[in-house]
mmCIF file of C-alpha atoms and ligand atoms in Angstrom:
data_model
loop_
_atom_site.group_PDB
_atom_site.id
_atom_site.type_symbol
_atom_site.label_atom_id
_atom_site.label_comp_id
_atom_site.label_asym_id
_atom_site.label_seq_id
_atom_site.Cartn_x
_atom_site.Cartn_y
_atom_site.Cartn_z
ATOM 1 C CA MET A 16 64.371 5.132 -15.828
ATOM 2 C CA ASN A 17 61.087 3.252 -15.586
ATOM 3 C CA ILE A 18 57.869 5.232 -15.549
ATOM 4 C CA ASN A 19 54.969 4.638 -13.171
ATOM 5 C CA THR A 20 52.918 2.409 -15.452
ATOM 6 C CA ASN A 21 49.892 2.759 -13.173
ATOM 7 C CA TYR A 22 49.181 5.964 -15.082
ATOM 8 C CA GLU A 23 48.365 3.761 -18.080
ATOM 9 C CA ASN A 24 45.488 2.296 -16.061
ATOM 10 C CA LEU A 25 43.771 5.666 -15.632
ATOM 11 C CA GLU A 26 40.566 6.087 -17.586
ATOM 12 C CA GLN A 27 40.926 8.979 -19.978
ATOM 13 C CA SER A 28 38.504 11.662 -18.885
ATOM 14 C CA TYR A 29 36.916 13.288 -21.903
ATOM 15 C CA LEU A 30 33.991 14.675 -19.936
ATOM 16 C CA PHE A 31 34.698 18.395 -19.768
ATOM 17 C CA SER A 32 36.646 18.574 -23.038
ATOM 18 C CA THR A 33 33.793 16.830 -24.901
ATOM 19 C CA ILE A 34 31.291 19.221 -23.318
ATOM 20 C CA ALA A 35 33.391 22.231 -24.355
ATOM 21 C CA LYS A 36 33.757 20.888 -27.900
ATOM 22 C CA LYS A 37 30.028 20.246 -28.322
ATOM 23 C CA VAL A 38 29.081 23.644 -26.873
ATOM 24 C CA ASN A 39 31.598 25.525 -29.009
ATOM 25 C CA GLU A 40 30.379 23.747 -32.126
ATOM 26 C CA TYR A 41 26.781 24.590 -31.280
ATOM 27 C CA ILE A 42 27.598 28.256 -30.666
ATOM 28 C CA SER A 43 29.489 28.633 -33.930
ATOM 29 C CA ASN A 44 26.577 27.066 -35.856
ATOM 30 C CA ASN A 45 23.948 29.064 -33.922
ATOM 31 C CA PRO A 46 25.517 32.451 -33.120
ATOM 32 C CA ASP A 47 22.127 34.059 -32.454
ATOM 33 C CA LYS A 48 21.178 31.615 -29.648
ATOM 34 C CA LYS A 49 21.978 32.340 -25.971
ATOM 35 C CA VAL A 50 23.529 29.282 -24.344
ATOM 36 C CA ILE A 51 23.174 29.017 -20.534
ATOM 37 C CA ARG A 52 25.742 26.982 -18.622
ATOM 38 C CA LEU A 53 24.363 25.097 -15.639
ATOM 39 C CA GLY A 54 27.201 22.608 -15.682
ATOM 40 C CA ILE A 55 29.871 24.649 -13.954
ATOM 41 C CA GLY A 56 31.422 23.297 -10.772
ATOM 42 C CA ASP A 57 33.136 26.578 -9.960
ATOM 43 C CA VAL A 58 31.772 29.455 -7.921
ATOM 44 C CA THR A 59 30.958 32.727 -9.682
ATOM 45 C CA LEU A 60 30.395 35.221 -6.831
ATOM 46 C CA PRO A 61 33.496 37.194 -5.768
ATOM 47 C CA LEU A 62 35.296 36.962 -2.421
ATOM 48 C CA CYS A 63 33.406 38.716 0.355
ATOM 49 C CA LYS A 64 34.474 42.057 1.866
ATOM 50 C CA ALA A 65 35.810 40.615 5.129
ATOM 51 C CA VAL A 66 38.129 38.382 3.102
ATOM 52 C CA THR A 67 39.439 41.014 0.689
ATOM 53 C CA GLU A 68 40.061 43.419 3.591
ATOM 54 C CA ALA A 69 42.060 40.759 5.421
ATOM 55 C CA LEU A 70 44.018 40.052 2.233
ATOM 56 C CA HIS A 71 44.911 43.740 1.753
ATOM 57 C CA LYS A 72 45.985 44.059 5.363
ATOM 58 C CA ALA A 73 48.140 40.948 5.168
ATOM 59 C CA VAL A 74 49.765 42.101 1.926
ATOM 60 C CA ASP A 75 50.710 45.381 3.635
ATOM 61 C CA GLU A 76 52.191 43.468 6.575
ATOM 62 C CA MET A 77 54.369 41.504 4.155
ATOM 63 C CA GLY A 78 55.859 44.765 2.841
ATOM 64 C CA VAL A 79 57.007 45.979 6.263
ATOM 65 C CA GLN A 80 60.179 44.646 7.897
ATOM 66 C CA SER A 81 58.665 44.204 11.356
ATOM 67 C CA THR A 82 55.614 42.240 10.173
ATOM 68 C CA PHE A 83 57.114 40.371 7.205
ATOM 69 C CA ARG A 84 56.743 36.561 7.371
ATOM 70 C CA GLY A 85 58.831 33.935 5.621
ATOM 71 C CA TYR A 86 58.272 30.195 5.937
ATOM 72 C CA GLY A 87 55.306 29.490 8.170
ATOM 73 C CA PRO A 88 54.452 26.336 10.098
ATOM 74 C CA GLU A 89 53.697 23.506 7.645
ATOM 75 C CA GLN A 90 50.507 22.628 9.538
ATOM 76 C CA GLY A 91 49.246 26.210 9.329
ATOM 77 C CA TYR A 92 49.387 29.248 11.613
ATOM 78 C CA ASP A 93 47.786 28.869 15.028
ATOM 79 C CA PHE A 94 45.480 31.837 14.371
ATOM 80 C CA LEU A 95 43.785 29.889 11.549
ATOM 81 C CA ARG A 96 43.852 26.523 13.294
ATOM 82 C CA GLU A 97 42.175 28.183 16.278
ATOM 83 C CA ALA A 98 39.542 29.677 13.969
ATOM 84 C CA VAL A 99 38.852 26.221 12.486
ATOM 85 C CA GLN A 100 38.741 24.750 16.004
ATOM 86 C CA GLY A 101 36.152 27.383 16.983
ATOM 87 C CA TYR A 102 34.096 26.619 13.866
ATOM 88 C CA TYR A 103 33.926 22.924 14.763
ATOM 89 C CA LYS A 104 33.039 23.784 18.337
ATOM 90 C CA LYS A 105 29.914 25.523 17.044
ATOM 91 C CA HIS A 106 28.848 22.115 15.751
ATOM 92 C CA ASN A 107 29.737 20.504 19.078
ATOM 93 C CA VAL A 108 32.909 18.914 17.776
ATOM 94 C CA GLU A 109 35.954 19.331 20.026
ATOM 95 C CA LEU A 110 39.277 19.174 18.212
ATOM 96 C CA GLU A 111 42.788 19.657 19.489
ATOM 97 C CA LEU A 112 44.904 22.156 17.576
ATOM 98 C CA ASP A 113 47.388 19.518 16.505
ATOM 99 C CA GLU A 114 44.615 17.525 14.856
ATOM 100 C CA ILE A 115 43.964 20.412 12.427
ATOM 101 C CA PHE A 116 46.123 20.816 9.312
ATOM 102 C CA ILE A 117 45.758 23.793 6.989
ATOM 103 C CA SER A 118 45.991 22.862 3.328
ATOM 104 C CA ASP A 119 45.899 24.473 -0.087
ATOM 105 C CA GLY A 120 42.559 22.770 -0.721
ATOM 106 C CA ALA A 121 40.830 19.451 -0.326
ATOM 107 C CA LYS A 122 41.913 18.007 -3.669
ATOM 108 C CA SER A 123 45.630 18.025 -2.822
ATOM 109 C CA ASP A 124 45.153 16.459 0.596
ATOM 110 C CA LEU A 125 42.733 13.823 -0.714
ATOM 111 C CA GLY A 126 45.563 12.708 -2.975
ATOM 112 C CA ASN A 127 48.414 13.283 -0.522
ATOM 113 C CA ILE A 128 46.849 11.308 2.321
ATOM 114 C CA LEU A 129 47.418 8.121 0.336
ATOM 115 C CA ASP A 130 51.133 8.418 1.170
ATOM 116 C CA LEU A 131 50.168 7.026 4.589
ATOM 117 C CA PHE A 132 48.588 3.785 3.385
ATOM 118 C CA ALA A 133 50.044 0.520 2.149
ATOM 119 C CA LYS A 134 49.595 -0.373 -1.491
ATOM 120 C CA ASP A 135 47.707 -3.581 -0.784
ATOM 121 C CA ASN A 136 44.816 -1.858 1.007
ATOM 122 C CA THR A 137 41.373 -2.448 -0.458
ATOM 123 C CA VAL A 138 39.679 0.809 -1.341
ATOM 124 C CA LEU A 139 35.922 1.348 -1.449
ATOM 125 C CA VAL A 140 34.547 4.225 -3.488
ATOM 126 C CA PRO A 141 30.890 5.077 -4.118
ATOM 127 C CA ASP A 142 29.861 5.187 -7.763
ATOM 128 C CA PRO A 143 29.129 7.845 -9.023
ATOM 129 C CA VAL A 144 31.461 10.250 -7.221
ATOM 130 C CA TYR A 145 34.096 12.987 -7.519
ATOM 131 C CA PRO A 146 36.674 11.267 -9.797
ATOM 132 C CA VAL A 147 39.759 12.237 -7.750
ATOM 133 C CA TYR A 148 39.268 9.351 -5.260
ATOM 134 C CA VAL A 149 39.552 6.710 -7.958
ATOM 135 C CA ASP A 150 42.315 8.325 -9.994
ATOM 136 C CA THR A 151 44.638 8.974 -7.043
ATOM 137 C CA ASN A 152 44.384 5.322 -6.012
ATOM 138 C CA VAL A 153 44.906 4.054 -9.549
ATOM 139 C CA MET A 154 48.047 6.220 -9.797
ATOM 140 C CA ALA A 155 49.313 4.494 -6.646
ATOM 141 C CA GLY A 156 48.552 1.069 -8.120
ATOM 142 C CA ARG A 157 45.730 0.287 -5.736
ATOM 143 C CA GLU A 158 42.709 -1.734 -6.773
ATOM 144 C CA VAL A 159 39.430 0.105 -6.316
ATOM 145 C CA LYS A 160 36.126 -1.559 -5.434
ATOM 146 C CA PHE A 161 32.878 0.285 -5.913
ATOM 147 C CA VAL A 162 29.693 0.508 -3.897
ATOM 148 C CA ASP A 163 26.664 1.324 -6.025
ATOM 149 C CA ALA A 164 24.804 4.570 -5.480
ATOM 150 C CA ASN A 165 21.562 4.497 -7.412
ATOM 151 C CA GLY A 166 17.895 5.390 -7.428
ATOM 152 C CA ASP A 167 17.110 2.477 -5.103
ATOM 153 C CA ASN A 168 19.246 3.875 -2.282
ATOM 154 C CA GLU A 169 18.545 7.499 -3.239
ATOM 155 C CA PHE A 170 22.240 7.774 -4.145
ATOM 156 C CA LEU A 171 23.248 7.177 -0.518
ATOM 157 C CA PRO A 172 24.795 3.703 -0.484
ATOM 158 C CA GLY A 173 24.852 2.024 2.912
ATOM 159 C CA VAL A 174 26.950 -0.714 4.456
ATOM 160 C CA ASN A 175 24.475 -3.318 3.190
ATOM 161 C CA ASP A 176 25.222 -2.264 -0.358
ATOM 162 C CA VAL A 177 28.877 -3.343 -0.055
ATOM 163 C CA GLU A 178 29.448 -6.399 -2.218
ATOM 164 C CA LYS A 179 29.730 -9.643 -0.223
ATOM 165 C CA GLY A 180 33.333 -10.675 0.265
ATOM 166 C CA VAL A 181 34.688 -7.130 -0.045
ATOM 167 C CA PHE A 182 36.431 -5.937 3.118
ATOM 168 C CA PRO A 183 37.514 -2.364 2.556
ATOM 169 C CA ASP A 184 40.481 -0.881 4.411
ATOM 170 C CA ILE A 185 39.881 2.623 3.083
ATOM 171 C CA ILE A 186 36.328 3.917 2.632
ATOM 172 C CA TYR A 187 35.537 7.166 0.834
ATOM 173 C CA ILE A 188 32.418 9.103 1.776
ATOM 174 C CA CYS A 189 31.441 12.421 0.226
ATOM 175 C CA SER A 190 28.485 14.169 1.882
ATOM 176 C CA PRO A 191 26.935 16.384 0.554
ATOM 177 C CA ASN A 192 27.912 14.455 -2.517
ATOM 178 C CA ASN A 193 29.388 15.644 -5.759
ATOM 179 C CA PRO A 194 27.781 14.981 -8.261
ATOM 180 C CA THR A 195 24.482 13.853 -6.697
ATOM 181 C CA GLY A 196 23.929 16.437 -3.954
ATOM 182 C CA ALA A 197 22.676 13.633 -1.692
ATOM 183 C CA VAL A 198 23.411 14.047 2.046
ATOM 184 C CA TYR A 199 23.740 11.332 4.689
ATOM 185 C CA ASN A 200 21.800 11.703 7.913
ATOM 186 C CA LYS A 201 23.315 10.863 11.307
ATOM 187 C CA GLU A 202 21.915 7.340 11.431
ATOM 188 C CA GLN A 203 23.248 6.469 8.001
ATOM 189 C CA LEU A 204 26.687 7.872 8.820
ATOM 190 C CA LYS A 205 26.672 6.068 12.164
ATOM 191 C CA SER A 206 26.275 2.747 10.378
ATOM 192 C CA TRP A 207 29.353 3.546 8.238
ATOM 193 C CA VAL A 208 31.312 4.536 11.359
ATOM 194 C CA ASP A 209 30.296 1.311 13.166
ATOM 195 C CA TYR A 210 31.201 -0.695 10.068
ATOM 196 C CA ALA A 211 34.638 0.984 9.838
ATOM 197 C CA LEU A 212 35.321 0.408 13.551
ATOM 198 C CA GLU A 213 34.318 -3.231 13.261
ATOM 199 C CA ASN A 214 36.461 -3.827 10.171
ATOM 200 C CA LYS A 215 39.353 -1.621 11.357
ATOM 201 C CA SER A 216 38.992 0.487 8.220
ATOM 202 C CA VAL A 217 39.632 4.189 7.855
ATOM 203 C CA ILE A 218 36.964 6.521 6.465
ATOM 204 C CA LEU A 219 38.144 9.400 4.278
ATOM 205 C CA PHE A 220 35.288 11.860 4.700
ATOM 206 C CA ASP A 221 35.031 14.675 2.169
ATOM 207 C CA SER A 222 32.924 17.513 3.564
ATOM 208 C CA ALA A 223 33.800 20.102 0.912
ATOM 209 C CA TYR A 224 30.121 21.109 0.650
ATOM 210 C CA GLU A 225 29.204 21.062 4.370
ATOM 211 C CA CYS A 226 28.320 24.766 4.361
ATOM 212 C CA PHE A 227 25.334 24.045 2.109
ATOM 213 C CA ILE A 228 23.671 22.000 4.858
ATOM 214 C CA SER A 229 20.988 24.060 6.551
ATOM 215 C CA ASP A 230 19.154 21.358 8.496
ATOM 216 C CA LYS A 231 20.612 21.287 12.020
ATOM 217 C CA ASN A 232 19.862 17.573 12.272
ATOM 218 C CA LEU A 233 22.089 16.681 9.327
ATOM 219 C CA PRO A 234 25.769 16.169 10.142
ATOM 220 C CA ARG A 235 28.211 18.703 8.678
ATOM 221 C CA SER A 236 31.189 16.843 10.063
ATOM 222 C CA ILE A 237 31.646 13.100 10.511
ATOM 223 C CA TYR A 238 32.919 13.826 14.030
ATOM 224 C CA GLU A 239 29.342 14.623 15.029
ATOM 225 C CA ILE A 240 28.979 10.835 14.962
ATOM 226 C CA GLU A 241 30.115 8.901 18.014
ATOM 227 C CA GLY A 242 33.208 6.843 17.340
ATOM 228 C CA ALA A 243 34.242 8.757 14.206
ATOM 229 C CA LYS A 244 37.404 10.138 15.797
ATOM 230 C CA ASP A 245 38.596 6.539 16.069
ATOM 231 C CA CYS A 246 38.199 5.800 12.356
ATOM 232 C CA ALA A 247 37.856 8.915 10.182
ATOM 233 C CA ILE A 248 39.935 11.609 8.545
ATOM 234 C CA GLU A 249 37.996 14.647 7.355
ATOM 235 C CA PHE A 250 38.800 16.927 4.404
ATOM 236 C CA CYS A 251 37.235 20.328 4.066
ATOM 237 C CA SER A 252 37.703 23.304 1.838
ATOM 238 C CA LEU A 253 36.961 27.003 1.647
ATOM 239 C CA SER A 254 36.501 26.692 -2.125
ATOM 240 C CA LYS A 255 32.734 26.445 -2.215
ATOM 241 C CA THR A 256 32.220 27.810 1.309
ATOM 242 C CA ALA A 257 33.844 31.146 0.650
ATOM 243 C CA GLY A 258 34.728 31.340 -3.037
ATOM 244 C CA PHE A 259 38.349 30.223 -2.510
ATOM 245 C CA THR A 260 38.542 28.056 -5.658
ATOM 246 C CA GLY A 261 41.249 30.373 -7.007
ATOM 247 C CA THR A 262 42.614 31.580 -3.646
ATOM 248 C CA ARG A 263 43.240 28.017 -2.374
ATOM 249 C CA CYS A 264 42.757 27.061 1.249
ATOM 250 C CA GLY A 265 41.275 24.106 3.068
ATOM 251 C CA TYR A 266 41.820 21.990 6.172
ATOM 252 C CA THR A 267 42.241 18.348 6.992
ATOM 253 C CA ILE A 268 41.490 16.778 10.360
ATOM 254 C CA VAL A 269 43.585 13.800 11.416
ATOM 255 C CA PRO A 270 42.478 12.807 14.943
ATOM 256 C CA LYS A 271 45.127 11.640 17.381
ATOM 257 C CA ASN A 272 42.933 8.639 18.190
ATOM 258 C CA LEU A 273 43.964 7.228 14.816
ATOM 259 C CA GLY A 274 47.180 5.868 16.256
ATOM 260 C CA LYS A 275 50.239 6.568 14.162
ATOM 261 C CA LEU A 276 48.363 8.372 11.379
ATOM 262 C CA ASN A 277 48.442 11.819 13.021
ATOM 263 C CA LYS A 278 52.218 11.687 13.571
ATOM 264 C CA MET A 279 52.763 10.215 10.112
ATOM 265 C CA TRP A 280 50.762 13.038 8.534
ATOM 266 C CA VAL A 281 52.877 15.608 10.424
ATOM 267 C CA ARG A 282 55.983 13.867 9.077
ATOM 268 C CA ARG A 283 54.572 13.744 5.559
ATOM 269 C CA GLN A 284 53.584 17.402 5.567
ATOM 270 C CA THR A 285 56.814 18.680 7.074
ATOM 271 C CA THR A 286 58.713 16.741 4.423
ATOM 272 C CA LYS A 287 56.659 17.457 1.308
ATOM 273 C CA PHE A 288 54.692 20.660 2.017
ATOM 274 C CA ASN A 289 55.767 24.144 2.998
ATOM 275 C CA GLY A 290 52.454 25.588 4.041
ATOM 276 C CA VAL A 291 49.799 27.900 2.671
ATOM 277 C CA PRO A 292 50.773 31.574 2.081
ATOM 278 C CA TYR A 293 50.413 33.820 5.122
ATOM 279 C CA ILE A 294 48.146 36.237 3.254
ATOM 280 C CA VAL A 295 45.795 33.403 2.232
ATOM 281 C CA GLN A 296 45.650 32.112 5.803
ATOM 282 C CA ARG A 297 44.720 35.594 7.033
ATOM 283 C CA ALA A 298 41.992 35.666 4.351
ATOM 284 C CA ALA A 299 40.771 32.260 5.524
ATOM 285 C CA GLU A 300 40.782 33.431 9.139
ATOM 286 C CA ALA A 301 38.427 36.258 8.108
ATOM 287 C CA VAL A 302 35.928 33.679 6.788
ATOM 288 C CA PHE A 303 35.435 32.432 10.361
ATOM 289 C CA THR A 304 34.762 35.864 11.900
ATOM 290 C CA ASP A 305 31.141 36.878 12.553
ATOM 291 C CA GLU A 306 31.315 39.328 9.671
ATOM 292 C CA GLY A 307 32.873 36.742 7.357
ATOM 293 C CA GLN A 308 30.281 34.111 8.276
ATOM 294 C CA LYS A 309 27.467 36.575 7.615
ATOM 295 C CA GLU A 310 28.873 37.585 4.244
ATOM 296 C CA ILE A 311 29.623 34.086 2.979
ATOM 297 C CA GLY A 312 26.193 33.059 4.281
ATOM 298 C CA GLU A 313 24.653 35.561 1.869
ATOM 299 C CA ASN A 314 26.577 34.058 -1.056
ATOM 300 C CA ILE A 315 25.625 30.515 -0.097
ATOM 301 C CA ALA A 316 21.991 31.605 0.232
ATOM 302 C CA TYR A 317 22.190 33.016 -3.308
ATOM 303 C CA TYR A 318 23.383 29.673 -4.713
ATOM 304 C CA LYS A 319 20.838 27.786 -2.652
ATOM 305 C CA GLU A 320 18.021 29.921 -4.040
ATOM 306 C CA ASN A 321 19.156 28.921 -7.516
ATOM 307 C CA ALA A 322 19.243 25.279 -6.401
ATOM 308 C CA LYS A 323 15.712 25.547 -5.019
ATOM 309 C CA LEU A 324 14.473 27.101 -8.224
ATOM 310 C CA ILE A 325 15.971 24.227 -10.225
ATOM 311 C CA SER A 326 14.584 21.605 -7.840
ATOM 312 C CA ASP A 327 11.097 23.208 -7.797
ATOM 313 C CA THR A 328 11.038 23.357 -11.594
ATOM 314 C CA LEU A 329 12.046 19.717 -11.911
ATOM 315 C CA LYS A 330 9.275 18.799 -9.473
ATOM 316 C CA GLU A 331 6.744 20.740 -11.560
ATOM 317 C CA CYS A 332 7.978 18.904 -14.648
ATOM 318 C CA GLY A 333 7.768 15.536 -12.870
ATOM 319 C CA ILE A 334 11.481 14.874 -13.279
ATOM 320 C CA TRP A 335 12.971 12.605 -10.560
ATOM 321 C CA HIS A 336 15.964 14.132 -8.804
ATOM 322 C CA VAL A 337 17.969 14.282 -5.584
ATOM 323 C CA GLY A 338 20.114 17.072 -4.157
ATOM 324 C CA GLY A 339 19.529 20.778 -4.454
ATOM 325 C CA LYS A 340 18.415 21.188 -0.866
ATOM 326 C CA HIS A 341 21.659 20.979 1.094
ATOM 327 C CA SER A 342 23.937 21.133 -1.888
ATOM 328 C CA PRO A 343 24.729 23.225 -4.961
ATOM 329 C CA TYR A 344 24.181 20.130 -7.127
ATOM 330 C CA ILE A 345 20.982 18.699 -8.522
ATOM 331 C CA TRP A 346 21.093 15.163 -9.896
ATOM 332 C CA LEU A 347 18.218 14.272 -12.162
ATOM 333 C CA ARG A 348 17.062 11.205 -14.020
ATOM 334 C CA CYS A 349 17.039 12.001 -17.726
ATOM 335 C CA PRO A 350 13.443 12.271 -18.934
ATOM 336 C CA ASN A 351 12.044 9.689 -21.353
ATOM 337 C CA ASN A 352 14.757 7.162 -20.491
ATOM 338 C CA MET A 353 17.352 9.153 -22.386
ATOM 339 C CA LYS A 354 20.999 8.299 -21.845
ATOM 340 C CA SER A 355 23.178 10.994 -20.251
ATOM 341 C CA TRP A 356 24.822 12.204 -23.473
ATOM 342 C CA GLU A 357 21.599 11.915 -25.424
ATOM 343 C CA PHE A 358 19.953 14.237 -22.886
ATOM 344 C CA PHE A 359 22.946 16.582 -23.038
ATOM 345 C CA ASP A 360 22.487 16.970 -26.818
ATOM 346 C CA TYR A 361 18.709 17.251 -26.513
ATOM 347 C CA LEU A 362 18.965 20.015 -23.902
ATOM 348 C CA LEU A 363 21.635 21.923 -25.825
ATOM 349 C CA ASN A 364 19.746 21.750 -29.106
ATOM 350 C CA ASN A 365 16.263 22.412 -27.752
ATOM 351 C CA ALA A 366 16.798 24.666 -24.726
ATOM 352 C CA GLN A 367 20.399 25.871 -25.166
ATOM 353 C CA VAL A 368 21.097 24.759 -21.597
ATOM 354 C CA VAL A 369 24.359 23.005 -20.731
ATOM 355 C CA GLY A 370 24.676 20.512 -17.879
ATOM 356 C CA THR A 371 26.993 17.619 -17.087
ATOM 357 C CA PRO A 372 26.204 14.071 -18.240
ATOM 358 C CA GLY A 373 26.078 11.768 -15.225
ATOM 359 C CA ALA A 374 27.865 9.014 -17.135
ATOM 360 C CA GLY A 375 31.059 11.057 -16.694
ATOM 361 C CA PHE A 376 31.038 10.371 -12.918
ATOM 362 C CA GLY A 377 30.863 6.593 -13.006
ATOM 363 C CA ARG A 378 28.963 3.587 -14.287
ATOM 364 C CA ASN A 379 25.861 4.340 -12.209
ATOM 365 C CA GLY A 380 25.710 7.875 -13.561
ATOM 366 C CA GLU A 381 24.423 6.651 -16.928
ATOM 367 C CA GLY A 382 20.901 7.955 -17.519
ATOM 368 C CA TYR A 383 21.433 10.812 -15.047
ATOM 369 C CA PHE A 384 22.466 14.424 -15.352
ATOM 370 C CA ARG A 385 24.021 17.066 -13.054
ATOM 371 C CA LEU A 386 22.903 20.674 -12.883
ATOM 372 C CA THR A 387 24.595 23.211 -10.635
ATOM 373 C CA SER A 388 23.425 26.334 -8.880
ATOM 374 C CA PHE A 389 26.660 28.276 -9.346
ATOM 375 C CA GLY A 390 25.307 30.318 -12.264
ATOM 376 C CA SER A 391 23.681 33.733 -11.983
ATOM 377 C CA LYS A 392 20.101 34.019 -10.756
ATOM 378 C CA GLU A 393 18.968 35.548 -14.071
ATOM 379 C CA ASN A 394 20.434 32.687 -16.085
ATOM 380 C CA THR A 395 19.002 30.060 -13.747
ATOM 381 C CA ILE A 396 15.513 31.600 -14.044
ATOM 382 C CA GLU A 397 15.811 31.726 -17.824
ATOM 383 C CA ALA A 398 17.108 28.142 -18.026
ATOM 384 C CA MET A 399 14.243 26.883 -15.882
ATOM 385 C CA SER A 400 11.609 28.638 -17.967
ATOM 386 C CA ARG A 401 13.089 26.850 -20.997
ATOM 387 C CA PHE A 402 12.872 23.561 -19.052
ATOM 388 C CA LYS A 403 9.186 24.168 -18.375
ATOM 389 C CA LYS A 404 8.511 24.817 -22.060
ATOM 390 C CA LEU A 405 10.126 21.497 -22.929
ATOM 391 C CA PHE A 406 8.942 19.193 -20.169
ATOM 392 C CA LYS A 407 5.833 20.555 -18.454
HETATM 393 N N1 PLP B 10 35.935 17.422 -2.953
HETATM 394 C C1 PLP B 10 34.864 17.494 -3.747
HETATM 395 C C2 PLP B 10 33.744 16.556 -3.528
HETATM 396 C C3 PLP B 10 34.799 18.440 -4.792
HETATM 397 O O1 PLP B 10 33.725 18.483 -5.577
HETATM 398 C C4 PLP B 10 35.887 19.322 -4.978
HETATM 399 C C5 PLP B 10 35.893 20.313 -6.044
HETATM 400 O O2 PLP B 10 35.067 20.392 -6.919
HETATM 401 C C6 PLP B 10 36.983 19.199 -4.123
HETATM 402 C C7 PLP B 10 36.979 18.242 -3.119
HETATM 403 C C8 PLP B 10 38.198 20.046 -4.319
HETATM 404 O O3 PLP B 10 38.188 21.143 -3.523
HETATM 405 P P1 PLP B 10 39.408 22.145 -3.465
HETATM 406 O O4 PLP B 10 39.076 23.287 -4.384
HETATM 407 O O5 PLP B 10 39.491 22.546 -2.050
HETATM 408 O O6 PLP B 10 40.645 21.435 -3.910
#
């Protein structure tokens, strides 16, 4: 037996364990201080009523002989694929049912999709970004090239930022971005689509945070851009949209225009995946009903209010940042030229606020810091008043 030695090339990620260790140490030395966590990447509001009602109903169906369901279609039940199709239609994107694949979340499919690509493909990943893109490629033995996201391009790297001589076959784009919260506009995305078409590359577009976009002019799906169906696969998730981080459901769009890829993905899924539970798919279907959309809209509005509060406070304090408008994430430049971890310690010790050091998301994250709006309103208000005391 020989192991996959590519795993030895993975960077050890100490980010969240180091944060937990530092916070726990601080709390045990300062038991009287209230620590506020604005670093969490998980939702905190519960599932909405439309979803829990659908879950209960589906559970009951599973206990009755005539409505019991066993194995379902690997690509997802038609009732949910139709709901996803209808959702896209609202944004003027027409999809065929067999281009929609129901998944147990975006993370799995972002990794699984790599089964379809040859090992010698060149991969282009923005830096900083959600670490899964890099790690899944390293596990497969693929070399990863980076395109710099930084203050100069407002953390939205464009085709002109790609290093000369690099010709990517696979291009990752995450918009709204984790960790920066930056969102591409249509023009910027169009230039990536044109670039991919010209170079015969595929774009892997991660739209896990699309529901946070409230400006109608900003694209929520890459398929709002002409030509994207000829070059892009899109990954989306109900995790942040509808609080499904623990319930697990998402969807992946593989257009038929992408030649063999759609058929290959069907083959891959029918071989290695047995579908998302019926009860979860019924819950997901409820998200797309009018009632579901209204209820999840209220939850998203709650998080976005927190994000606005954070962004407004940073503005008042003169701290440079992006995100927070169409995203649950706020990405700030550490005040006084502090390094990411230095700022982490400073904030913990002086304001008892916990965030995530940007250096943990890539080389260009050094000197930056991520705050999230997934905390409670009360805690966010309190944390921001502590910010003002320190920085205003
Ligand atoms: N994509 C991005 C950019 C994320 O930030 C996350 C989760 O934090 C995911 C995908 C994973 O989503 P899911 O819970 O659907 O696996």
